[in-house]
Every structure is written in structure tokens, then in C-alpha cells.
Amino acid sequence: MDLINRYIYAVTQKLPESQRADIEKELQGLVEDMLEDRGADRETASLEEVEQVLLELGPPVEMAARYRGRERYLIGPGLIDSYWSVLRIVLYSIAVALGIVYIVNFFISTEPTAEKLLEYLVSLLSVGIHGFAWVTVIFAFIEYRGARQVSNDPWKPSELPAIPEPATRIKPSEPVLGILFSVLFFVLFTFSINLIGVHRFAEHSIAIPVFEQAAFAKYLPLIWLLTAFSIFNEARKLITRKWTPQLAVMHVIFNIASVIVAVILFSDMTIWNPIFMDQLVQSGLVTTGDGSYETVKLIWDRSRDGLIYIIVVIALIDTVSVVMKRFRRKEGNTALTK
């Protein structure tokens, strides 16, 4: 019966993934035994008999707690697998992002190799500690919210949530890629903004930055908050593995926040390199007055608005995609009820 499957699913989703298969079989056997004691079986039992059995077993939260053996955790067993997954993704992404930065700096910098390697190791340790702290705080908050949202009203089996349809499920690769890009975004703008620019590898390497690093630094807290918000959203996707109204709303809020930050950031003329075109001319990459100079200058002058438009379009497409997923889900639910 669907109600039994929903109960077992609700219980096992609050347990470590490695235990779910065994506990699912155990619960199925337990329910069937309890139905047999009432002179029924899983196929012929009435809805009232099934509800009585489930009420006797207790709410899924309490049943999962019995299997766990104890209740109070910073990161509970129901979230610990997702916690370790997100933490590994974040730490691996940090190592990869900083590694790429180190390799690029190795070829364009004149500093001694030993100093660059030491700087990489120090940055790796520092950012790794921050990443660990962020992920732990995010999951502790999710755990706390879950505990606070437990209702004191009597539990009813009929209120069990439905098992999500395949079309509404979130593939694990989606939040993984989201976390990866968030970390790359954070590392690039926090530690390596000087790499965003024009590089010429000749007898003497030339680097012409797009942004004024000192002016850009005042916006770093906004970037850090946006990164933490993104990891929080992706972690929740990895936990629920399905689109919910709350997830959809938070995703749209993140897109809106991204657009707001982009407008604030790129509208500030002080963050842009004020002598970018002069440096291009001095490096010999363009010559004042020729066609290529005018083309590059036109692109440079419009780059601020262009970046904002690109971010707005990407956020709009992503928002419409999420809304359409929710709309299709509602259509599917309506069809099932007819």
C-alpha cells in the first residue's frame, strides 16, 4: 500500500544512506507482521488498519530516532552523509581552484617558485578552514531548523508526504556543479582578481588587469555572502533531492540577489582599471587611431553594461526553468488526482 511506502520512505530519509536499505526491509517486515496480528495482510488490509499500525509505530521522526539510538547532534545522522558529501566537494573545489591559480601565477609571475608554493599552501590551509566552517555552520543551521519545525500536534499517517516523482527529483550532479562553480567564483574574486585581464606571454610577461584590486576589495563581503547563500541552497538540494516550493523560492531569491550584487558591483566605475586602454597601447597590443583600437575601446566601454545584461539574462533563464519545473509538477499532481 502506498501509505506504507510513504511511511518507510519518510523514516529512511532521516537515516544514514548506508543503513537505509536494511532498515527499509526491516520496517516492511515489521508492518506486515503487525498487520498479520490483526488478521490482515499488506494487500487486503483496509486504510484504517494500516493507519492503526503506523500510529502504533509512531511518527517517522521518532522511529528514525529509535534506529539512531540518540537524539542530540550538531549534524544528525539524517544529514551526516550529505554533510560529508558537501564538505568533500567544497574542499576539493578549493584545492582545484587554488591549484589552477598557482599554476597560472607560476607562468606569469617573476616571484621565486618557493615563495609562490608557500603562498599556495598557506592559502589552501586558510581557505580550507573557512570552507569547513561554512559547511558546518550551514548544516548545523539546517539541523536546528529541522528540530524547530517539529510539530506538537498529534501525528496522522494521512499527512505523510508522497514519494517524489522521478520528474521532480534533483540529480546529485546539479548541486555538485553548483557548489563547484560557487567555490571557483569565490576563489577567483577573492584571491586572483588580478588574473582577470589581458596577458601577453613574450620575453617579458605583461598582465593588464580589468579591475582595480584595491577598489574591488570593499565588495568582497558581498561576494562571500553570495557564495555562502549559494552553498546553502545547493546543500539543501543535495539533502532533499527534489524540488519543493521552499527550494524554488530560495533559488529565485538567490538569482535576484546575484543580479543586485552584479548591478551594485559593475556600476561602480572605481572598480574598473582606469588606464586599461593606455596600458594596452603601451604594451604594443593595439595602436592608437587604428581600427582594432576603436573596436577594443568600444568593447571596453560597453563591458560594464554588457556583463550586467549577461548576468540578468542567465538569472532570468534559470528562474524560468525552475518555475517551469514547479509548474510541470503541479500539472502531474493534478493529473494523478483526476
CSV table of C-alpha atoms in Angstrom, one decimal:
chain,number,residue,atom,x,y,z
A,1,MET,CA,0.0,0.0,0.0
A,2,ASP,CA,1.2,3.5,-0.9
A,3,LEU,CA,0.8,4.8,2.7
A,4,ILE,CA,3.2,2.1,4.0
A,5,ASN,CA,5.7,3.0,1.3
A,6,ARG,CA,5.4,6.7,2.2
A,7,TYR,CA,6.0,5.9,5.9
A,8,ILE,CA,9.1,3.8,5.2
A,9,TYR,CA,10.5,6.4,2.9
A,10,ALA,CA,9.9,9.2,5.4
A,11,VAL,CA,11.8,7.1,8.1
A,12,THR,CA,14.7,6.0,6.0
A,13,GLN,CA,15.4,9.5,4.6
A,14,LYS,CA,16.2,10.6,8.1
A,15,LEU,CA,18.9,7.9,8.5
A,16,PRO,CA,22.4,7.5,7.1
A,17,GLU,CA,22.3,6.3,3.5
A,18,SER,CA,24.4,3.2,4.3
A,19,GLN,CA,21.6,1.9,6.7
A,20,ARG,CA,18.6,2.7,4.6
A,21,ALA,CA,18.2,-0.5,2.5
A,22,ASP,CA,18.4,-2.8,5.6
A,23,ILE,CA,16.1,-0.7,7.7
A,24,GLU,CA,13.6,-0.5,4.8
A,25,LYS,CA,13.4,-4.3,4.6
A,26,GLU,CA,13.1,-4.5,8.4
A,27,LEU,CA,10.3,-2.0,8.5
A,28,GLN,CA,8.4,-3.7,5.7
A,29,GLY,CA,8.6,-7.0,7.7
A,30,LEU,CA,7.6,-5.3,10.9
A,31,VAL,CA,4.5,-3.7,9.3
A,32,GLU,CA,3.5,-6.9,7.6
A,33,ASP,CA,3.8,-8.8,10.9
A,34,MET,CA,1.7,-6.2,12.7
A,35,LEU,CA,-1.0,-6.5,10.0
A,36,GLU,CA,-1.0,-10.3,10.3
A,37,ASP,CA,-1.6,-10.0,14.0
A,38,ARG,CA,-4.8,-8.1,13.1
A,39,GLY,CA,-5.8,-10.8,10.7
A,40,ALA,CA,-4.9,-8.9,7.5
A,41,ASP,CA,-2.0,-8.6,5.0
A,42,ARG,CA,-0.5,-5.8,3.1
A,43,GLU,CA,-2.6,-6.4,0.0
A,44,THR,CA,-6.0,-6.8,1.7
A,45,ALA,CA,-5.6,-4.5,4.7
A,46,SER,CA,-8.0,-1.6,4.9
A,47,LEU,CA,-6.8,2.0,5.2
A,48,GLU,CA,-8.0,2.1,8.8
A,49,GLU,CA,-5.9,-1.0,9.7
A,50,VAL,CA,-2.8,0.4,8.0
A,51,GLU,CA,-3.2,3.8,9.8
A,52,GLN,CA,-3.6,2.0,13.2
A,53,VAL,CA,-0.4,0.1,12.6
A,54,LEU,CA,1.5,3.3,11.6
A,55,LEU,CA,0.1,5.2,14.6
A,56,GLU,CA,1.3,2.4,16.8
A,57,LEU,CA,4.8,2.6,15.3
A,58,GLY,CA,4.8,6.4,15.8
A,59,PRO,CA,5.9,9.4,13.7
A,60,PRO,CA,8.7,8.8,11.2
A,61,VAL,CA,10.9,11.3,13.2
A,62,GLU,CA,10.6,9.2,16.3
A,63,MET,CA,11.0,5.9,14.5
A,64,ALA,CA,14.2,7.2,12.9
A,65,ALA,CA,15.4,8.4,16.3
A,66,ARG,CA,15.0,4.9,17.7
A,67,TYR,CA,17.2,3.5,15.0
A,68,ARG,CA,19.8,6.1,15.6
A,69,GLY,CA,19.8,5.4,19.3
A,70,ARG,CA,20.3,9.0,20.5
A,71,GLU,CA,18.8,12.4,19.6
A,72,ARG,CA,21.1,15.4,20.0
A,73,TYR,CA,23.7,16.0,17.3
A,74,LEU,CA,25.4,19.1,15.8
A,75,ILE,CA,25.0,17.3,12.5
A,76,GLY,CA,22.5,14.5,12.9
A,77,PRO,CA,22.7,11.1,11.2
A,78,GLY,CA,19.9,12.1,8.8
A,79,LEU,CA,22.2,14.8,7.4
A,80,ILE,CA,25.7,13.4,8.0
A,81,ASP,CA,26.1,11.8,4.6
A,82,SER,CA,25.0,15.0,2.8
A,83,TYR,CA,27.3,16.9,5.2
A,84,TRP,CA,30.4,14.9,4.3
A,85,SER,CA,29.5,15.0,0.6
A,86,VAL,CA,29.2,18.8,0.5
A,87,LEU,CA,32.3,19.2,2.7
A,88,ARG,CA,34.3,17.0,0.3
A,89,ILE,CA,33.0,18.9,-2.7
A,90,VAL,CA,33.9,22.2,-1.2
A,91,LEU,CA,37.4,21.2,-0.1
A,92,TYR,CA,38.2,19.5,-3.4
A,93,SER,CA,36.9,22.6,-5.3
A,94,ILE,CA,39.1,24.9,-3.2
A,95,ALA,CA,42.1,22.7,-3.8
A,96,VAL,CA,41.4,22.6,-7.6
A,97,ALA,CA,40.7,26.3,-7.8
A,98,LEU,CA,43.8,27.4,-5.9
A,99,GLY,CA,45.8,24.9,-7.8
A,100,ILE,CA,44.8,26.4,-11.1
A,101,VAL,CA,45.6,29.9,-9.7
A,102,TYR,CA,49.0,28.7,-8.6
A,103,ILE,CA,49.8,27.2,-12.0
A,104,VAL,CA,48.8,30.4,-13.8
A,105,ASN,CA,50.8,32.5,-11.4
A,106,PHE,CA,53.8,30.2,-11.9
A,107,PHE,CA,54.0,31.2,-15.5
A,108,ILE,CA,53.1,34.9,-15.3
A,109,SER,CA,54.9,35.8,-12.0
A,110,THR,CA,58.5,36.7,-11.5
A,111,GLU,CA,58.5,35.7,-7.8
A,112,PRO,CA,60.7,32.8,-6.7
A,113,THR,CA,59.0,29.4,-7.0
A,114,ALA,CA,59.4,28.6,-3.3
A,115,GLU,CA,57.6,31.7,-2.3
A,116,LYS,CA,54.7,31.0,-4.7
A,117,LEU,CA,54.4,27.4,-3.4
A,118,LEU,CA,54.4,28.6,0.2
A,119,GLU,CA,51.7,31.2,-0.6
A,120,TYR,CA,49.6,28.4,-2.2
A,121,LEU,CA,49.9,26.2,0.8
A,122,VAL,CA,49.0,29.0,3.2
A,123,SER,CA,46.0,30.0,1.1
A,124,LEU,CA,44.9,26.4,0.8
A,125,LEU,CA,45.0,25.9,4.6
A,126,SER,CA,43.3,29.3,5.3
A,127,VAL,CA,40.5,28.8,2.7
A,128,GLY,CA,40.1,25.2,3.6
A,129,ILE,CA,39.4,26.2,7.2
A,130,HIS,CA,36.9,28.8,6.1
A,131,GLY,CA,35.2,26.2,3.8
A,132,PHE,CA,35.0,23.7,6.7
A,133,ALA,CA,33.5,26.4,9.0
A,134,TRP,CA,31.0,27.5,6.3
A,135,VAL,CA,29.7,24.0,5.6
A,136,THR,CA,29.5,23.1,9.3
A,137,VAL,CA,27.6,26.2,10.2
A,138,ILE,CA,25.2,25.8,7.2
A,139,PHE,CA,24.4,22.1,8.2
A,140,ALA,CA,24.1,23.0,11.9
A,141,PHE,CA,21.6,25.6,10.9
A,142,ILE,CA,19.6,23.2,8.7
A,143,GLU,CA,19.7,20.7,11.6
A,144,TYR,CA,18.4,23.3,14.0
A,145,ARG,CA,15.6,24.4,11.7
A,146,GLY,CA,14.5,20.8,11.2
A,147,ALA,CA,14.3,20.4,15.0
A,148,ARG,CA,12.4,23.6,15.5
A,149,GLN,CA,9.9,22.7,12.8
A,150,VAL,CA,8.7,19.5,14.5
A,151,SER,CA,5.0,20.0,15.2
A,152,ASN,CA,3.5,19.3,18.6
A,153,ASP,CA,0.1,18.3,17.0
A,154,PRO,CA,-0.8,14.6,17.0
A,155,TRP,CA,0.7,12.8,14.1
A,156,LYS,CA,-1.5,11.4,11.4
A,157,PRO,CA,-0.4,8.8,8.8
A,158,SER,CA,-2.6,10.5,6.1
A,159,GLU,CA,-0.2,13.6,6.4
A,160,LEU,CA,2.8,11.6,5.2
A,161,PRO,CA,4.4,13.3,2.2
A,162,ALA,CA,4.2,11.5,-1.1
A,163,ILE,CA,7.3,9.8,-2.5
A,164,PRO,CA,8.7,12.2,-5.1
A,165,GLU,CA,8.1,11.5,-8.8
A,166,PRO,CA,11.2,11.0,-10.9
A,167,ALA,CA,10.5,14.2,-12.9
A,168,THR,CA,10.7,16.3,-9.7
A,169,ARG,CA,13.9,14.8,-8.3
A,170,ILE,CA,17.1,16.7,-8.4
A,171,LYS,CA,20.1,14.9,-9.9
A,172,PRO,CA,23.1,14.9,-7.5
A,173,SER,CA,25.3,16.4,-10.3
A,174,GLU,CA,23.2,19.6,-10.2
A,175,PRO,CA,24.1,20.7,-6.7
A,176,VAL,CA,27.6,19.4,-7.1
A,177,LEU,CA,28.3,21.6,-10.1
A,178,GLY,CA,26.6,24.5,-8.3
A,179,ILE,CA,28.9,24.2,-5.3
A,180,LEU,CA,31.9,23.8,-7.6
A,181,PHE,CA,31.2,27.0,-9.5
A,182,SER,CA,30.4,28.9,-6.3
A,183,VAL,CA,33.8,28.0,-4.9
A,184,LEU,CA,35.6,28.8,-8.1
A,185,PHE,CA,33.7,32.2,-8.1
A,186,PHE,CA,34.8,32.8,-4.5
A,187,VAL,CA,38.5,31.9,-5.1
A,188,LEU,CA,38.7,33.9,-8.3
A,189,PHE,CA,37.4,37.2,-7.0
A,190,THR,CA,38.9,36.9,-3.5
A,191,PHE,CA,42.5,35.7,-4.3
A,192,SER,CA,43.0,36.0,-8.0
A,193,ILE,CA,41.2,39.0,-9.4
A,194,ASN,CA,44.5,40.1,-11.0
A,195,LEU,CA,44.2,37.1,-13.4
A,196,ILE,CA,41.1,38.7,-15.0
A,197,GLY,CA,42.6,40.7,-17.7
A,198,VAL,CA,44.9,40.6,-20.7
A,199,HIS,CA,48.0,38.5,-20.5
A,200,ARG,CA,50.9,38.5,-23.0
A,201,PHE,CA,53.5,35.8,-22.8
A,202,ALA,CA,56.6,37.1,-24.5
A,203,GLU,CA,60.2,37.8,-23.5
A,204,HIS,CA,58.6,39.8,-20.6
A,205,SER,CA,55.2,38.7,-19.4
A,206,ILE,CA,52.6,41.5,-19.5
A,207,ALA,CA,49.4,41.5,-17.4
A,208,ILE,CA,46.8,44.2,-17.8
A,209,PRO,CA,44.1,43.8,-15.2
A,210,VAL,CA,40.4,44.6,-15.9
A,211,PHE,CA,39.7,45.5,-12.3
A,212,GLU,CA,41.3,47.8,-9.8
A,213,GLN,CA,42.1,45.4,-7.0
A,214,ALA,CA,42.0,47.9,-4.1
A,215,ALA,CA,38.7,49.4,-5.1
A,216,PHE,CA,37.2,45.9,-5.7
A,217,ALA,CA,38.2,44.7,-2.2
A,218,LYS,CA,35.4,46.7,-0.5
A,219,TYR,CA,32.8,44.5,-2.2
A,220,LEU,CA,34.3,41.2,-1.1
A,221,PRO,CA,31.9,40.7,1.8
A,222,LEU,CA,29.0,40.8,-0.7
A,223,ILE,CA,30.7,38.1,-2.7
A,224,TRP,CA,31.4,36.0,0.4
A,225,LEU,CA,27.7,36.3,1.5
A,226,LEU,CA,26.5,35.3,-2.0
A,227,THR,CA,28.9,32.3,-2.0
A,228,ALA,CA,27.6,31.2,1.4
A,229,PHE,CA,24.0,31.6,0.2
A,230,SER,CA,24.7,29.6,-2.9
A,231,ILE,CA,26.3,26.7,-0.9
A,232,PHE,CA,23.4,26.8,1.5
A,233,ASN,CA,20.9,26.4,-1.4
A,234,GLU,CA,22.9,23.6,-3.1
A,235,ALA,CA,23.3,21.8,0.2
A,236,ARG,CA,19.5,21.8,0.7
A,237,LYS,CA,19.1,20.4,-2.9
A,238,LEU,CA,21.5,17.6,-2.1
A,239,ILE,CA,19.6,16.8,1.1
A,240,THR,CA,16.0,16.9,-0.3
A,241,ARG,CA,16.9,15.6,-3.8
A,242,LYS,CA,13.6,17.0,-5.0
A,243,TRP,CA,12.1,20.4,-5.9
A,244,THR,CA,9.9,21.8,-3.2
A,245,PRO,CA,8.2,25.2,-3.0
A,246,GLN,CA,10.7,26.4,-0.4
A,247,LEU,CA,13.7,25.3,-2.6
A,248,ALA,CA,12.2,27.0,-5.7
A,249,VAL,CA,11.6,30.3,-3.7
A,250,MET,CA,15.1,30.3,-2.3
A,251,HIS,CA,16.6,29.6,-5.7
A,252,VAL,CA,14.7,32.5,-7.2
A,253,ILE,CA,15.8,34.7,-4.3
A,254,PHE,CA,19.4,33.8,-4.9
A,255,ASN,CA,19.1,34.7,-8.6
A,256,ILE,CA,17.6,38.1,-7.6
A,257,ALA,CA,20.4,38.6,-5.1
A,258,SER,CA,23.0,37.8,-7.8
A,259,VAL,CA,21.6,40.4,-10.1
A,260,ILE,CA,21.5,43.0,-7.4
A,261,VAL,CA,25.1,42.3,-6.5
A,262,ALA,CA,26.1,42.4,-10.1
A,263,VAL,CA,24.4,45.8,-10.6
A,264,ILE,CA,26.0,47.3,-7.5
A,265,LEU,CA,29.4,45.9,-8.4
A,266,PHE,CA,29.7,46.6,-12.1
A,267,SER,CA,28.0,50.0,-11.9
A,268,ASP,CA,30.8,51.3,-9.7
A,269,MET,CA,33.3,52.9,-12.1
A,270,THR,CA,36.1,52.9,-9.5
A,271,ILE,CA,36.5,49.1,-9.7
A,272,TRP,CA,37.4,49.2,-13.4
A,273,ASN,CA,41.1,49.8,-14.4
A,274,PRO,CA,41.1,53.5,-15.4
A,275,ILE,CA,44.2,53.2,-17.6
A,276,PHE,CA,43.3,49.9,-19.3
A,277,MET,CA,43.4,51.3,-22.8
A,278,ASP,CA,46.6,53.2,-22.1
A,279,GLN,CA,48.2,50.0,-20.9
A,280,LEU,CA,47.1,48.1,-24.0
A,281,VAL,CA,48.8,50.8,-26.2
A,282,GLN,CA,52.0,50.9,-24.1
A,283,SER,CA,52.3,47.1,-24.3
A,284,GLY,CA,52.0,47.3,-28.1
A,285,LEU,CA,48.9,45.2,-28.3
A,286,VAL,CA,46.9,48.0,-30.0
A,287,THR,CA,47.8,51.2,-31.7
A,288,THR,CA,46.0,54.5,-31.1
A,289,GLY,CA,43.9,55.5,-34.0
A,290,ASP,CA,43.7,52.2,-35.9
A,291,GLY,CA,40.6,50.1,-36.4
A,292,SER,CA,41.5,47.5,-33.8
A,293,TYR,CA,42.0,50.2,-31.1
A,294,GLU,CA,38.5,51.6,-31.8
A,295,THR,CA,36.9,48.1,-31.7
A,296,VAL,CA,38.7,47.2,-28.4
A,297,LYS,CA,37.7,50.6,-26.9
A,298,LEU,CA,34.1,50.1,-27.9
A,299,ILE,CA,34.0,46.7,-26.2
A,300,TRP,CA,35.8,48.1,-23.1
A,301,ASP,CA,33.3,51.0,-22.8
A,302,ARG,CA,30.3,48.7,-23.1
A,303,SER,CA,31.7,45.8,-21.0
A,304,ARG,CA,30.2,47.1,-17.7
A,305,ASP,CA,26.6,47.1,-19.0
A,306,GLY,CA,27.3,44.0,-21.1
A,307,LEU,CA,28.3,42.0,-18.0
A,308,ILE,CA,25.1,43.1,-16.2
A,309,TYR,CA,22.9,42.2,-19.1
A,310,ILE,CA,24.6,38.7,-19.4
A,311,ILE,CA,24.0,38.0,-15.7
A,312,VAL,CA,20.4,39.3,-15.9
A,313,VAL,CA,19.7,37.0,-18.9
A,314,ILE,CA,21.3,34.0,-17.2
A,315,ALA,CA,19.4,34.6,-14.0
A,316,LEU,CA,16.1,35.1,-15.9
A,317,ILE,CA,16.6,31.8,-17.9
A,318,ASP,CA,17.4,29.9,-14.8
A,319,THR,CA,14.4,31.4,-12.9
A,320,VAL,CA,12.0,30.5,-15.7
A,321,SER,CA,13.5,27.0,-15.8
A,322,VAL,CA,12.8,26.5,-12.0
A,323,VAL,CA,9.3,27.9,-12.3
A,324,MET,CA,8.5,25.6,-15.2
A,325,LYS,CA,9.7,22.6,-13.2
A,326,ARG,CA,7.3,23.5,-10.4
A,327,PHE,CA,4.5,24.1,-13.0
A,328,ARG,CA,5.1,20.7,-14.5
A,329,ARG,CA,5.0,19.1,-11.1
A,330,LYS,CA,1.6,20.7,-10.3
A,331,GLU,CA,0.3,19.5,-13.6
A,332,GLY,CA,1.4,16.0,-12.8
A,333,ASN,CA,-0.2,16.1,-9.4
A,334,THR,CA,-3.4,17.4,-10.8
A,335,ALA,CA,-3.5,14.6,-13.4
A,336,LEU,CA,-2.9,12.0,-10.7
A,337,THR,CA,-5.9,13.2,-8.7
A,338,LYS,CA,-8.3,13.1,-11.6
